mmCIF file of C-alpha atoms and ligand atoms in Angstrom:
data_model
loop_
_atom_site.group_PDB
_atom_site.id
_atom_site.type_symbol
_atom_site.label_atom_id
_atom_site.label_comp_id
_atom_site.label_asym_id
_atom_site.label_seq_id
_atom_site.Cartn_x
_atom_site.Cartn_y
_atom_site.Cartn_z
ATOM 1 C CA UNK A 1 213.529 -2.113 104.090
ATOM 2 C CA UNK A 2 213.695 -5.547 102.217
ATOM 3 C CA UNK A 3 211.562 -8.380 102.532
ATOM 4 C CA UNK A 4 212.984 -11.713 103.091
ATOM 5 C CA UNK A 5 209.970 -13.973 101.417
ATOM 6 C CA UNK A 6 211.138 -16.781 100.037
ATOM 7 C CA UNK A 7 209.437 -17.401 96.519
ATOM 8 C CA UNK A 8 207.903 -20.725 97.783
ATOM 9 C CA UNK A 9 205.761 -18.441 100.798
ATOM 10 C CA UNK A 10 203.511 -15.873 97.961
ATOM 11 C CA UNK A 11 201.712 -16.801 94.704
ATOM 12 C CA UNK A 12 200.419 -14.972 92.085
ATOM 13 C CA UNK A 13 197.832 -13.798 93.190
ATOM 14 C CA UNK A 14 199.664 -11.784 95.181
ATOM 15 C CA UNK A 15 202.805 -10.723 93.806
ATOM 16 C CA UNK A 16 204.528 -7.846 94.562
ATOM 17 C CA UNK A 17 204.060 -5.891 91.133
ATOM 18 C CA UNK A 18 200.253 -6.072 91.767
ATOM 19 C CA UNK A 19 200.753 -5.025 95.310
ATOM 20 C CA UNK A 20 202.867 -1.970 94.874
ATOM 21 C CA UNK A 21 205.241 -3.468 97.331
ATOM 22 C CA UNK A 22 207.413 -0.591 98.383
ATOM 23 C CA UNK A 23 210.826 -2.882 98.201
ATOM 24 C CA UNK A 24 212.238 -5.349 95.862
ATOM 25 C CA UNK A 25 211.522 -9.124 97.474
ATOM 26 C CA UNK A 26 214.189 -11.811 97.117
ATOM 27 C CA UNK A 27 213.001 -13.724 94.569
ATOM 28 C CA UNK A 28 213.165 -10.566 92.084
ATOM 29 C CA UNK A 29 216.451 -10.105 92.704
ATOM 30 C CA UNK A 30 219.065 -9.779 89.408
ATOM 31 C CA UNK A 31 222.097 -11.679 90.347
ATOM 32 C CA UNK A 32 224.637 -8.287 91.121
ATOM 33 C CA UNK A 33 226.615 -9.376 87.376
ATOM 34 C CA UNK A 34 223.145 -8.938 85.597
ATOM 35 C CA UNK A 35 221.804 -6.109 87.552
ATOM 36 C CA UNK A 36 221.323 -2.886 84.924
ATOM 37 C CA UNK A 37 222.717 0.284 85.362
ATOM 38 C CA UNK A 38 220.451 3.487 86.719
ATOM 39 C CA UNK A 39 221.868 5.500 83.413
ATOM 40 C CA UNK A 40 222.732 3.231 80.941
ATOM 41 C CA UNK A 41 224.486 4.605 77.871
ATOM 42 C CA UNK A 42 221.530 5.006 75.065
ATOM 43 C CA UNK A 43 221.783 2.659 71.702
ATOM 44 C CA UNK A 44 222.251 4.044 68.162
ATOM 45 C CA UNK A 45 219.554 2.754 66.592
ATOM 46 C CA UNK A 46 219.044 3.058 62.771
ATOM 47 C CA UNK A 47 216.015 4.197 61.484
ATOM 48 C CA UNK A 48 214.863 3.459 58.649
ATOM 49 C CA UNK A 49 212.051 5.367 56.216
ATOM 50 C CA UNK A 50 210.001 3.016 54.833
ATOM 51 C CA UNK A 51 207.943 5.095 52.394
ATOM 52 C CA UNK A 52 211.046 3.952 50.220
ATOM 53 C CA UNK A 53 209.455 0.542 49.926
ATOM 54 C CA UNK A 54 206.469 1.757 48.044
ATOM 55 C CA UNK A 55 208.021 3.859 45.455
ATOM 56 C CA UNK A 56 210.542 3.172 41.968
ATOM 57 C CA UNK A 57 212.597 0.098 42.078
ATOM 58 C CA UNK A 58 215.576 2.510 42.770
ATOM 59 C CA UNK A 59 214.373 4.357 45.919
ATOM 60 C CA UNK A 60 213.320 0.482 47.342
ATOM 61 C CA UNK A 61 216.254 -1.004 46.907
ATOM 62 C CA UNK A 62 218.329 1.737 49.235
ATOM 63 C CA UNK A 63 215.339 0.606 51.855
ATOM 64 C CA UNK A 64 216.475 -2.724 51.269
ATOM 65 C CA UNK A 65 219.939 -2.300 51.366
ATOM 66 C CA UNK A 66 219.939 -0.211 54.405
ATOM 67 C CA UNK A 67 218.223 -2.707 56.214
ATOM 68 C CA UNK A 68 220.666 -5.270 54.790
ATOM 69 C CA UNK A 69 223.526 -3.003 56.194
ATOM 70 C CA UNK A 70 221.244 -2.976 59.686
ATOM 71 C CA UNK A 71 220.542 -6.494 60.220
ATOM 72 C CA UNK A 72 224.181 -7.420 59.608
ATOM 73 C CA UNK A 73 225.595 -5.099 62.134
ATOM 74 C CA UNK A 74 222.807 -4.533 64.618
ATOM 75 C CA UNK A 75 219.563 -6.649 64.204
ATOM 76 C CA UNK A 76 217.335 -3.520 65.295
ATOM 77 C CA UNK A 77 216.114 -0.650 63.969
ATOM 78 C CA UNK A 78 213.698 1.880 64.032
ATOM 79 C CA UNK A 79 211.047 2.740 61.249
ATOM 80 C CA UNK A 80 209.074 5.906 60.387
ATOM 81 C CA UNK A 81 206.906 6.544 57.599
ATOM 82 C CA UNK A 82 205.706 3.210 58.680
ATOM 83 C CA UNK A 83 201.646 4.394 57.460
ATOM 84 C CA UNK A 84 200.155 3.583 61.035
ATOM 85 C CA UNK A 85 198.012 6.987 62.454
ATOM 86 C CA UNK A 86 199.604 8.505 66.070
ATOM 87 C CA UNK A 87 195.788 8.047 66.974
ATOM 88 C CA UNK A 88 196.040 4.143 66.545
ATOM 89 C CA UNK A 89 199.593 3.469 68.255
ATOM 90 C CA UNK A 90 198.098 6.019 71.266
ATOM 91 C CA UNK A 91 195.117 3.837 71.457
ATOM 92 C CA UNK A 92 196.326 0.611 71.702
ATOM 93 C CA UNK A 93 198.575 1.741 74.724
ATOM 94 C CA UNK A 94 195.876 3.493 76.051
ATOM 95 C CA UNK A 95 193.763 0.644 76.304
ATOM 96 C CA UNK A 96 196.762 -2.090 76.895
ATOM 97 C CA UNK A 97 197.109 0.190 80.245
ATOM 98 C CA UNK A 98 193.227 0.203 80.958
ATOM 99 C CA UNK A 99 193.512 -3.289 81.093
ATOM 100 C CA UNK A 100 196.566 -3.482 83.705
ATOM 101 C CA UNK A 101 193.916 -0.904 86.055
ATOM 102 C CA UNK A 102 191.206 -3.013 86.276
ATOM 103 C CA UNK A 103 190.548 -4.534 89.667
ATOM 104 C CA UNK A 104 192.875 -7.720 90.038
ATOM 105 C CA UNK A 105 189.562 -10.664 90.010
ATOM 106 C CA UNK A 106 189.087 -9.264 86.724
ATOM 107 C CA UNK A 107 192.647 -10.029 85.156
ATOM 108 C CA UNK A 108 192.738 -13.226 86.835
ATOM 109 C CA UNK A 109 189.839 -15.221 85.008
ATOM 110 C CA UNK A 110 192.216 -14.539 82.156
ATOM 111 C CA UNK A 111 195.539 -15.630 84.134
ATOM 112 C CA UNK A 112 197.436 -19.063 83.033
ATOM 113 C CA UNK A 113 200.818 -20.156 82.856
ATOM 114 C CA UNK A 114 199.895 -22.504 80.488
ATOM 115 C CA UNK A 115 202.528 -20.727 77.895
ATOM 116 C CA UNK A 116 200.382 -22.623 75.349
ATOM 117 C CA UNK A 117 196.833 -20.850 76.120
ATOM 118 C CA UNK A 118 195.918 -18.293 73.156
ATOM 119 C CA UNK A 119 194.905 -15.629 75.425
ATOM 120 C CA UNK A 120 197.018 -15.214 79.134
ATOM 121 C CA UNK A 121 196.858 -13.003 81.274
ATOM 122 C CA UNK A 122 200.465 -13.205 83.922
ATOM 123 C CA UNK A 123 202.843 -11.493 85.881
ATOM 124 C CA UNK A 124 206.893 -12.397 85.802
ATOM 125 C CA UNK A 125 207.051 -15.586 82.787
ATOM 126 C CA UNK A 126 205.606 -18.212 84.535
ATOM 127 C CA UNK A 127 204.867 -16.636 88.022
ATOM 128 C CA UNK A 128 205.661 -18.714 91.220
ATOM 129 C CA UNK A 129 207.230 -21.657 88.912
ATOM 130 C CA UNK A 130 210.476 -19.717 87.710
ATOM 131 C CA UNK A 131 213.037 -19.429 89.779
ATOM 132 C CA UNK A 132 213.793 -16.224 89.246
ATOM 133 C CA UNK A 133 210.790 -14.057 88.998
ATOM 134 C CA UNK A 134 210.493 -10.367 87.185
ATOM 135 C CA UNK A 135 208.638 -7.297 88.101
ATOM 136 C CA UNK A 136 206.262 -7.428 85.089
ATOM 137 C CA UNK A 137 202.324 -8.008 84.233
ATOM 138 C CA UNK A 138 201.377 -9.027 80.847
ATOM 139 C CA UNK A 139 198.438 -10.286 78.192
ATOM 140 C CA UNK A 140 199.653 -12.567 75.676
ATOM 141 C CA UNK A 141 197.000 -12.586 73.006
ATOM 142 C CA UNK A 142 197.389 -14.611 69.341
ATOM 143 C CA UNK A 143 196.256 -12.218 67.318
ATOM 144 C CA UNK A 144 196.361 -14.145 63.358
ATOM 145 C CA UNK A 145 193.766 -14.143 61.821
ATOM 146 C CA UNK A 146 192.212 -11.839 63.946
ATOM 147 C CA UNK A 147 188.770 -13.114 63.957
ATOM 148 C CA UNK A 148 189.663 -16.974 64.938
ATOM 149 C CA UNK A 149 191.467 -14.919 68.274
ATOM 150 C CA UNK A 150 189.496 -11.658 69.358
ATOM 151 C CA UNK A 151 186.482 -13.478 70.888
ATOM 152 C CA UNK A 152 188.674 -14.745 73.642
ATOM 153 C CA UNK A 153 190.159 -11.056 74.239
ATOM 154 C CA UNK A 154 189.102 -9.657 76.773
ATOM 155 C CA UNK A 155 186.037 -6.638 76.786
ATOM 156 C CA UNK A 156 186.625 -5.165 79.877
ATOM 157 C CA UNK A 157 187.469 -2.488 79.141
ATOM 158 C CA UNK A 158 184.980 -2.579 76.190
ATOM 159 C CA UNK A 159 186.853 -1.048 73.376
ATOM 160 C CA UNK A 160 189.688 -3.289 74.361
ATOM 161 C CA UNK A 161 189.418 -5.627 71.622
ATOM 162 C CA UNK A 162 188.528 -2.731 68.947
ATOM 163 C CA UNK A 163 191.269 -0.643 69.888
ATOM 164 C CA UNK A 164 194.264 -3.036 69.985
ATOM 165 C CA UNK A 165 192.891 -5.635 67.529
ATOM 166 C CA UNK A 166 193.178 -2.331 64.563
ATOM 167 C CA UNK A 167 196.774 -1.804 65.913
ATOM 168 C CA UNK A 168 197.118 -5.668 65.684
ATOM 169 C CA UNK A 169 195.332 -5.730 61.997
ATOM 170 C CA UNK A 170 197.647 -2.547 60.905
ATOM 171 C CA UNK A 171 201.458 -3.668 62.808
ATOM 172 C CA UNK A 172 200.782 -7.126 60.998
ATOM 173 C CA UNK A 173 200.700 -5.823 57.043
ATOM 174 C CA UNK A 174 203.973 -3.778 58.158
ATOM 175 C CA UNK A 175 205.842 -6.596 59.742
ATOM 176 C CA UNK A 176 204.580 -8.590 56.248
ATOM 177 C CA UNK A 177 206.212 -5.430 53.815
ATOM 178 C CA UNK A 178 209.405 -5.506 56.223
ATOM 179 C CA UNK A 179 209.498 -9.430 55.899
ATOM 180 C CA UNK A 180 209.470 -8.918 52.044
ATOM 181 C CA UNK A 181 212.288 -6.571 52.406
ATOM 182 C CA UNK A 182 214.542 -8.781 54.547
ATOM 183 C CA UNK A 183 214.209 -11.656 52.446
ATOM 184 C CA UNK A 184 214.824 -9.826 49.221
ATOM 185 C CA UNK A 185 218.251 -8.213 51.042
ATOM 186 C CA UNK A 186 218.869 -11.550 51.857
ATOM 187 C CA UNK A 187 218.935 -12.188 48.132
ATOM 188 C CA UNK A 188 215.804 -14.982 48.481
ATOM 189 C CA UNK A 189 212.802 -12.784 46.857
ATOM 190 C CA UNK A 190 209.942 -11.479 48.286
ATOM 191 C CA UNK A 191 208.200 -14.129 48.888
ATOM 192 C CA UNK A 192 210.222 -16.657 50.194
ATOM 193 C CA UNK A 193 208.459 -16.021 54.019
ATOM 194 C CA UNK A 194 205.939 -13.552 53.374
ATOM 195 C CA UNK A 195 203.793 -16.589 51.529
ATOM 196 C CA UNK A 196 204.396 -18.955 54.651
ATOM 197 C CA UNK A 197 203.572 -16.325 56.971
ATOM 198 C CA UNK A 198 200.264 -15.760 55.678
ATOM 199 C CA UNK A 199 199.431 -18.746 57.811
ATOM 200 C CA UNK A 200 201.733 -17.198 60.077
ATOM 201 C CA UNK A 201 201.439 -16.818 64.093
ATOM 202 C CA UNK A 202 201.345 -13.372 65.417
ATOM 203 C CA UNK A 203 201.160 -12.643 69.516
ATOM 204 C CA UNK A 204 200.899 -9.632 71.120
ATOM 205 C CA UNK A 205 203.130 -9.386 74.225
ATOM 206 C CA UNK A 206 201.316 -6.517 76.037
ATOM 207 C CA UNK A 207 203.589 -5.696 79.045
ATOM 208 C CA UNK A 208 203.093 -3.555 81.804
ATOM 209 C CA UNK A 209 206.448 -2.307 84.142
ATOM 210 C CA UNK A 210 205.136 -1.154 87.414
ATOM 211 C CA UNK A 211 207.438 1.799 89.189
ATOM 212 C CA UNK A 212 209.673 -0.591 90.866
ATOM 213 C CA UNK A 213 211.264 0.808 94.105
ATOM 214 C CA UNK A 214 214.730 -0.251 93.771
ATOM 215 C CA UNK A 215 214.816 -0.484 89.667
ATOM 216 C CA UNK A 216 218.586 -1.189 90.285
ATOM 217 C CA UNK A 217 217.829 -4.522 91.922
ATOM 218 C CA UNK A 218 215.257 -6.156 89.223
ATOM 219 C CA UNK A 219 214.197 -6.590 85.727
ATOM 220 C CA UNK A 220 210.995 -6.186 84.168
ATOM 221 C CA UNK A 221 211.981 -9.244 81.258
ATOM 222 C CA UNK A 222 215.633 -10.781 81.312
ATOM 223 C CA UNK A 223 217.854 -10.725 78.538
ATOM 224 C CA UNK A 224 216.087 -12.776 75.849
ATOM 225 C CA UNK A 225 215.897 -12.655 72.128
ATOM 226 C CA UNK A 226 212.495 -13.286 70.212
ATOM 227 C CA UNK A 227 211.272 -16.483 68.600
ATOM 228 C CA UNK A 228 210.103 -14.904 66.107
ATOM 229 C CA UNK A 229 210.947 -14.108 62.397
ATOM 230 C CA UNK A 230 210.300 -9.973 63.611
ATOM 231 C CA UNK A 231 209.076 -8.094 66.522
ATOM 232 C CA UNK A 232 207.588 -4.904 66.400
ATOM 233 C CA UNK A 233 207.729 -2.854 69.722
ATOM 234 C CA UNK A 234 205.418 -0.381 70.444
ATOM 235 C CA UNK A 235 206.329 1.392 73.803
ATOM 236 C CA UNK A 236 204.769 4.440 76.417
ATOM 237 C CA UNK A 237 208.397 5.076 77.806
ATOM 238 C CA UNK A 238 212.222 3.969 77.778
ATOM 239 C CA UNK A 239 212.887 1.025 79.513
ATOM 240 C CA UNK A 240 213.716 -1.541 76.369
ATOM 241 C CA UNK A 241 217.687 -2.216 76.311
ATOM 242 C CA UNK A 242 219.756 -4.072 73.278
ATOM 243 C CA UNK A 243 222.500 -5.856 74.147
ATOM 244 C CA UNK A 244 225.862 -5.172 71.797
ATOM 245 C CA UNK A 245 227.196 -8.103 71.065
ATOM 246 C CA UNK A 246 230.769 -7.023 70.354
ATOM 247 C CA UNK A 247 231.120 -6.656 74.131
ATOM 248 C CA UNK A 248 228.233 -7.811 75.531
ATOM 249 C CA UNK A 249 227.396 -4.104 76.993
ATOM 250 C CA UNK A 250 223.594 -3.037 77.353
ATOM 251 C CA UNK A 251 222.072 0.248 75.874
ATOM 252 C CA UNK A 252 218.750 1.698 76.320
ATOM 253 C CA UNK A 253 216.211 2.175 73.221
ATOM 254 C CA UNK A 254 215.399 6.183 73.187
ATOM 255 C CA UNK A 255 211.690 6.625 72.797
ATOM 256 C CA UNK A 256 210.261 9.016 70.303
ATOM 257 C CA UNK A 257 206.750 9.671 69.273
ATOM 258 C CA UNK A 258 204.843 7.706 66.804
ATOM 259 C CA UNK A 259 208.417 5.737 65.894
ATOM 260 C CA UNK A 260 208.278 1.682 65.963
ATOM 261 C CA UNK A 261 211.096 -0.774 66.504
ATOM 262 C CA UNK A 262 211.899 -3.818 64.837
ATOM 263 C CA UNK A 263 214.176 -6.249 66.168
ATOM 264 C CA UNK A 264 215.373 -9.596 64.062
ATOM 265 C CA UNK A 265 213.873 -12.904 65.799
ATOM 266 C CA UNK A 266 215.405 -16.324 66.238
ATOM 267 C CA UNK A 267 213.666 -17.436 63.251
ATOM 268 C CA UNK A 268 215.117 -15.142 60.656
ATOM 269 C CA UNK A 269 218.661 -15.846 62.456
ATOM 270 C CA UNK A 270 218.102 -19.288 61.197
ATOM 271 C CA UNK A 271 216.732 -18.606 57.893
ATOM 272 C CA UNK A 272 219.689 -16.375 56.981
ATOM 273 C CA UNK A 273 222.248 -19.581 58.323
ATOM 274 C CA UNK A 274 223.260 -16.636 61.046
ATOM 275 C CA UNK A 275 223.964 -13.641 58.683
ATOM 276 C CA UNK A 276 221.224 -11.610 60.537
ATOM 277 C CA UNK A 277 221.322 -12.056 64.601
ATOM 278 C CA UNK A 278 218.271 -12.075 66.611
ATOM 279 C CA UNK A 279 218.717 -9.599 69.475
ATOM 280 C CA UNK A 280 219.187 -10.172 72.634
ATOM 281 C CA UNK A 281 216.756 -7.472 74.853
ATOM 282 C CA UNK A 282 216.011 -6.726 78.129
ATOM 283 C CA UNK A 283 213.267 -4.552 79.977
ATOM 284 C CA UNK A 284 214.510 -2.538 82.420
ATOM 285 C CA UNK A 285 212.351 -0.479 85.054
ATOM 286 C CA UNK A 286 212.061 2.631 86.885
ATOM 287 C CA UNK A 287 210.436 4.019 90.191
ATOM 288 C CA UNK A 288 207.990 6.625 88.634
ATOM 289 C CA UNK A 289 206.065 5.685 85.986
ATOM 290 C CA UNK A 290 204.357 2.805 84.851
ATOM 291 C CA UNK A 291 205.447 1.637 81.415
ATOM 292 C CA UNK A 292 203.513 -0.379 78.473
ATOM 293 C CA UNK A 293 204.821 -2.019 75.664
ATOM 294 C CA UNK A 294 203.659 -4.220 72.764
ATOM 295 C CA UNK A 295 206.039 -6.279 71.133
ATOM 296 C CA UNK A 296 204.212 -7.861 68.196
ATOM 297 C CA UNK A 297 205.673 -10.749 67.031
ATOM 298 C CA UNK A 298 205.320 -12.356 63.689
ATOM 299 C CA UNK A 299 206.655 -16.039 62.598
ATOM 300 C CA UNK A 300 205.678 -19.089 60.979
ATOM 301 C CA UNK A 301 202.738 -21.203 62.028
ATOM 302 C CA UNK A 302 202.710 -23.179 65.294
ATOM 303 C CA UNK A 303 204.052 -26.113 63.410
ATOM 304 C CA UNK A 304 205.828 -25.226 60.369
ATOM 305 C CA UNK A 305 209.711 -25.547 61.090
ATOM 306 C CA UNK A 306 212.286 -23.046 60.171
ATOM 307 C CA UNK A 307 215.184 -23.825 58.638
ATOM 308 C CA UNK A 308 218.345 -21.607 57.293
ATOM 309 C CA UNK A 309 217.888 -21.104 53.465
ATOM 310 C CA UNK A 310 219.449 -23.505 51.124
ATOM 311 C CA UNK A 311 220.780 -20.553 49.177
ATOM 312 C CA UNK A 312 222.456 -19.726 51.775
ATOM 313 C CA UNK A 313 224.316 -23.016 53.290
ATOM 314 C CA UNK A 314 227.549 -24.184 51.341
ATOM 315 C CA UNK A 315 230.692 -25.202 52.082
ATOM 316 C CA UNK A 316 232.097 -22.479 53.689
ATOM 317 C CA UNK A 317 228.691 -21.766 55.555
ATOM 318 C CA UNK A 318 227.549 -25.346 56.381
ATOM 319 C CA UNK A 319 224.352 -25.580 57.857
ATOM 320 C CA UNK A 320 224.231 -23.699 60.993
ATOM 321 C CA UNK A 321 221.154 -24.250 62.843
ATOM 322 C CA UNK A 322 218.755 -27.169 63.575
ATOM 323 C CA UNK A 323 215.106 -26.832 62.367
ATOM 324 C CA UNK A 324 212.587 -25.932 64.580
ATOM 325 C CA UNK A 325 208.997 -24.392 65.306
ATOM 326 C CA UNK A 326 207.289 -21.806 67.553
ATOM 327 C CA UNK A 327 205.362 -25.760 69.328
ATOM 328 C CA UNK A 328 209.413 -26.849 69.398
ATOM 329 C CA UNK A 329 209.896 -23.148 71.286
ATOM 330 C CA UNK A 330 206.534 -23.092 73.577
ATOM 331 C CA UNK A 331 207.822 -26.749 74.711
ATOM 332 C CA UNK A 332 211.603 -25.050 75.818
ATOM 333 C CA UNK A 333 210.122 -22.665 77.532
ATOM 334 C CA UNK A 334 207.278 -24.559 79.657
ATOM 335 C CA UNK A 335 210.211 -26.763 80.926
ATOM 336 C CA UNK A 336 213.286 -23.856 81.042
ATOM 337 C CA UNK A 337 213.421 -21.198 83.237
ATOM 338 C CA UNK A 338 214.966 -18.151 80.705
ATOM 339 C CA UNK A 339 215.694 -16.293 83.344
ATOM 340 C CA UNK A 340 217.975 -18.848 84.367
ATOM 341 C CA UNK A 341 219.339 -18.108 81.164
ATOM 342 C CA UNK A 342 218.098 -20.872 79.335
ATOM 343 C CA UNK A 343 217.832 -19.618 76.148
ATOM 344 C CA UNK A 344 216.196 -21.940 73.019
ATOM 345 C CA UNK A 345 218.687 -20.356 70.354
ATOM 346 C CA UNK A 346 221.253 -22.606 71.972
ATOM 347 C CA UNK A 347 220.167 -26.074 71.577
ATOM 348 C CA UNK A 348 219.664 -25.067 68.029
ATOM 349 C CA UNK A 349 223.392 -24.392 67.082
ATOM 350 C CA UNK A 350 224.805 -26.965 65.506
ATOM 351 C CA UNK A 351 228.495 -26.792 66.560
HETATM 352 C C1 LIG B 1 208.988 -8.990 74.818
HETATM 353 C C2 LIG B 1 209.924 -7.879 75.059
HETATM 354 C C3 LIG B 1 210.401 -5.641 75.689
HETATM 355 C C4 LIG B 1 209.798 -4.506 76.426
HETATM 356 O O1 LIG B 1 207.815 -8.864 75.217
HETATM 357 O O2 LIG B 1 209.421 -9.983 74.222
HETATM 358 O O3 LIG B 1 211.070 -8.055 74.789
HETATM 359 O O4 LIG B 1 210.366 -3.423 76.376
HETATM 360 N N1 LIG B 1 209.487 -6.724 75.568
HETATM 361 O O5 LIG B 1 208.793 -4.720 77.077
HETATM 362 NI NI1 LIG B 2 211.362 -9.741 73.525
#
């Protein structure tokens, strides 16, 4: 059975991912081009050991060229070695899921789709305004520096805030050593970001995928890529796909224990004048369990604009991008529907 709501007759309050609905309604339905396959074919996804980083020049520098090699023909990869304890990663999706459980009056003092509010608590991207909607929950929390943020975490449950904000403290001085790396394969130094982005935003995206009943019919997040210099996923279960962008075909992220993934944002796409690609990734569902992830991302502050290297515009790469900010981003997306597929990467391109 299928329900033949129109988006216009339910808000959020009472949307069909907090309900349980047991079918798919209308306004969650993929168009049938976009709709993802039941048993997708599963990525190759680098991985990359980055205990290299911290050792003789010689051992760094194959860390840095394999993730030179990586961004160029992928954008994604995983990491191990990456120094954060099974016991923290476990936590902060323990308590990210703690957090989807609680009784819905709770999660709604913290709801907004003000896609400017620090702390937001949502389901879909901006439910009942979209017009497509997706069959996701989700806690956007700024999370840099930690202590201007936490207070307006929530404490229900009360080791919420301890739990993900070490997770949030320990994923951001990795995506810092990784941002070191990419610059310096980029042939820019160390420090060329890594000094901006100590004034840097970071966000948690803490998602939640309910078992959908017809996962064939919906996504959890359409096909998007970050705006973000990196991302750092964290996830309970498969369900994140990559798209290939030799032939547009989708392929699921396998899962393994304690491993992270990194995907290249929108704003090291334009600081590399388009050498490195930001990835375009979707979340796809399933009708058992329910699955968390926490896709950290890490960028320049709210205002700062990024723009592609000098070193690396000249005459036979003019200047491929337009400047822009995370504000410039945040302003897209309250007016753009992206999964209309509006995406913010475009109006960017020059030519
Ligand atoms: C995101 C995202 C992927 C996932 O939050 O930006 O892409 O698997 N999440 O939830
Ligand atoms: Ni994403």
């Amino acid at each position: 059975m299928e329900g033949d709501k129109s988006s216009s007759s339910f808000h959020t309050s009472e949307t069909a991912q907090e309900k349980g609905l047991s079918y798919v309604l209308k306004c969650d339905k993929i168009s049938s081009s976009n709709r993802p396959s039941l048993y997708p074919d599963i990525a190759h996804v680098p991985i990359i050991d980055l205990a290299g980083l911290g050792k003789d020049p010689a051992s760094r520098s194959t860390v840095v060229n394999d993730i030179r090699n990586t961004c160029r023909s992928n954008g994604f990869f995983h990491i191990i070695n990456h120094g954060i304890d099974q016991s923290t990663l476990d936590g902060a999706l323990s308590l990210a899921s703690k957090f989807f459980k609680l009784p819905r009056e709770e999660k709604m003092k913290l709801m907004s789709n003000d896609v400017k509010k620090p702390v937001r608590y949502g389901t879909s991207i901006k439910d009942g305004e979209d017009n497509a909607q997706f069959w996701r929950v989700f806690l956007k929390l700024y999370a840099h520096p930690l202590k201007n943020w936490v207070e307006l975490w929530p404490n229900n449950p009360t080791d919420y805030r301890e739990k993900l904000g070490k997770y949030a403290v320990e994923v951001r001085k990795l995506a810092m050593e990784i941002m070191e790396a990419i610059t310096e394969s980029l042939g820019l130094g160390t420090k060329y970001i890594s000094n901006k982005m100590e004034d840097g935003i970071q966000a948690l995206a803490v998602n939640g995928y309910p078992p959908c009943p017809n996962p064939e019919l919906a996504l959890g997040i359409p096909p998007h890529s970050d705006y973000s210099c990196i991302t750092i996923v964290l996830q309970s279960s498969p369900g994140l796909e990559v798209m290939d962008p030799r032939d547009g075909s989708w392929r699921l992220v396998p899962e393994a224990k304690g491993i992270l993934q990194v995907h290249v944002g929108d704003q090291v796409e334009v600081l590399s004048n388009g050498l490195y690609k930001g990835v375009f990734h979707r979340a796809t569902l399933n009708s058992e369990r329910f699955r968390i992830s926490i896709a950290s991302l890490h960028g320049l502050a709210m205002d700062e604009k990024i723009e592609s290297a000098k070193e690396l515009v000249d005459e036979e790469h003019p200047k491929g991008y337009k400047g822009s900010s995370f504000t410039d981003f945040l302003n897209f997306i309250s007016g753009n529907d992206i999964g209309d597929g509006k995406h913010f990467m475009n109006t960017l391109k020059i030519n």
